PDB file of C-alpha atoms in Angstrom:
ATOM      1  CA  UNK A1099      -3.665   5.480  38.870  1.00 84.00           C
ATOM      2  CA  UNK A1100      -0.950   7.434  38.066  1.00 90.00           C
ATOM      3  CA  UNK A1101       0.260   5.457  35.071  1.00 93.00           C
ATOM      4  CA  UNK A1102      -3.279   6.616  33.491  1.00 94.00           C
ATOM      5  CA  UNK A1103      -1.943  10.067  33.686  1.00 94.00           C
ATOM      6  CA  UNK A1104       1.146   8.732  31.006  1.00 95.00           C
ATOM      7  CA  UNK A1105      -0.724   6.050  29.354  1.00 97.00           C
ATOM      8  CA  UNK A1106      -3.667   8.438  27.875  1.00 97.00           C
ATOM      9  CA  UNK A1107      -1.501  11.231  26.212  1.00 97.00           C
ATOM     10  CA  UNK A1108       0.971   8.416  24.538  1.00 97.00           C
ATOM     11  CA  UNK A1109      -2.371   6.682  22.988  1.00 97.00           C
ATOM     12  CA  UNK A1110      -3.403  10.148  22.348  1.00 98.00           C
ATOM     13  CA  UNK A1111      -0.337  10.631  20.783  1.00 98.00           C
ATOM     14  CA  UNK A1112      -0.472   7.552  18.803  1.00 98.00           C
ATOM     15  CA  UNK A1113      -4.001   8.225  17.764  1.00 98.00           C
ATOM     16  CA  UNK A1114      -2.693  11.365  16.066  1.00 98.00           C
ATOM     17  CA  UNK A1115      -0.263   9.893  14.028  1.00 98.00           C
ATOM     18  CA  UNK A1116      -2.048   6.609  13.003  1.00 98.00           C
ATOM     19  CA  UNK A1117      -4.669   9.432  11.611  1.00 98.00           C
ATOM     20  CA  UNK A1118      -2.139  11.516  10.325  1.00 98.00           C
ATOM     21  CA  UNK A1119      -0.709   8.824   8.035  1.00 97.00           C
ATOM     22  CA  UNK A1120      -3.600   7.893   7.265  1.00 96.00           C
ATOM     23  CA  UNK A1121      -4.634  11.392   5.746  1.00 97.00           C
ATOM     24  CA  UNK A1122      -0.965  11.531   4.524  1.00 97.00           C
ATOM     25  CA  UNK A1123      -1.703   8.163   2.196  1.00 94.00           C
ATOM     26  CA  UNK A1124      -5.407   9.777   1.369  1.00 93.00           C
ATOM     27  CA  UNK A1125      -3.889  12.833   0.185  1.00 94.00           C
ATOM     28  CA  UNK A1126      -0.799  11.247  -1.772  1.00 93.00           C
ATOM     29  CA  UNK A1127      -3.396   8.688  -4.196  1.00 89.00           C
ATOM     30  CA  UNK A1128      -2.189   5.092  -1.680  1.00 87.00           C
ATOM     31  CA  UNK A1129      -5.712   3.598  -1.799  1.00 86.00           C
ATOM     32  CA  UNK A1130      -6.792   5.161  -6.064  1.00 87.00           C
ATOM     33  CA  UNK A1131      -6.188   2.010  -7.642  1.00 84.00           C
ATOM     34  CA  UNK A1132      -6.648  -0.965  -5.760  1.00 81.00           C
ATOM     35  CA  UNK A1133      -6.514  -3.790  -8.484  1.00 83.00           C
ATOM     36  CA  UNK A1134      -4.091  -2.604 -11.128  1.00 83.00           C
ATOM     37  CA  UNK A1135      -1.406  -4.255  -8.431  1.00 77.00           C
ATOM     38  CA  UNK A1136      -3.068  -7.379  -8.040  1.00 78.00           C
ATOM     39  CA  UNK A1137      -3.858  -7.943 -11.392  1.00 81.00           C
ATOM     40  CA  UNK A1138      -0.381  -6.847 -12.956  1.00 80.00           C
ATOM     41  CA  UNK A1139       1.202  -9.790 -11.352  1.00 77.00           C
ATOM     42  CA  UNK A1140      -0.862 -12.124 -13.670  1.00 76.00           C
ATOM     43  CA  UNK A1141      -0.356 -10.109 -16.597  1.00 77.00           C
ATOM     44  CA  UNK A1142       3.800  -9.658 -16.115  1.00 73.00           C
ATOM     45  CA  UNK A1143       3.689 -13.445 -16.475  1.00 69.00           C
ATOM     46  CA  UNK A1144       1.822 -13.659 -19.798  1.00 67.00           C
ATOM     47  CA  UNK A1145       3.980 -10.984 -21.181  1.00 64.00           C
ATOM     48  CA  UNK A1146       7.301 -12.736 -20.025  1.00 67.00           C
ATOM     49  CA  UNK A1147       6.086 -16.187 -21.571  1.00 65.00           C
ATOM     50  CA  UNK A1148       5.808 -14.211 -24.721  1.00 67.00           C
ATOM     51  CA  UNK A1149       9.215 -12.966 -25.001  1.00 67.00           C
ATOM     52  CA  UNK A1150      10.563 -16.252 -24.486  1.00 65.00           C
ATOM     53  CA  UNK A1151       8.032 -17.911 -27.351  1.00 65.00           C
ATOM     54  CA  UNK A1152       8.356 -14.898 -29.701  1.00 63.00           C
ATOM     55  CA  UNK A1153      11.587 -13.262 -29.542  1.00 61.00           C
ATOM     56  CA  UNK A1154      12.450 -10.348 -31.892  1.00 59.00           C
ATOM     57  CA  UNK A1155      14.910 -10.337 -34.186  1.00 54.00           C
TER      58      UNK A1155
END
C-alpha cells in the first residue's frame, strides 16, 4: 500500500513528460511531412544510378 503512494506521482511524472514531448515535437513541425522521408529513399537511388550512367564532363 505504501508503494502506491511512490508509484502514482512517478507515472504522474512520466505522464507529464511523455505529453510534454509530445507537444514539444507538435510544436517544432516532427509529424508535417510524413512521406517526403519514405519516399526520398527511393528517389536518392534513381538519382545516384544517374550519376554513375551520365557523368558530367
Amino acid at each position: 500500500m505504501e508503494s502506491i503512494f511512490l508509484l502514482i506521482p512517478v507515472g504522474l511524472l512520466f505522464l507529464g513528460l511523455a505529453l510534454w514531448l509530445l507537444f514539444r515535437a507538435l510544436a517544432d513541425g516532427q509529424f508535417d511531412d510524413l512521406d517526403r522521408p519514405a519516399w526520398q529513399v527511393v528517389f536518392d537511388d534513381r538519382d545516384e544510378q544517374r550519376r554513375h550512367e551520365d557523368p558530367q564532363p
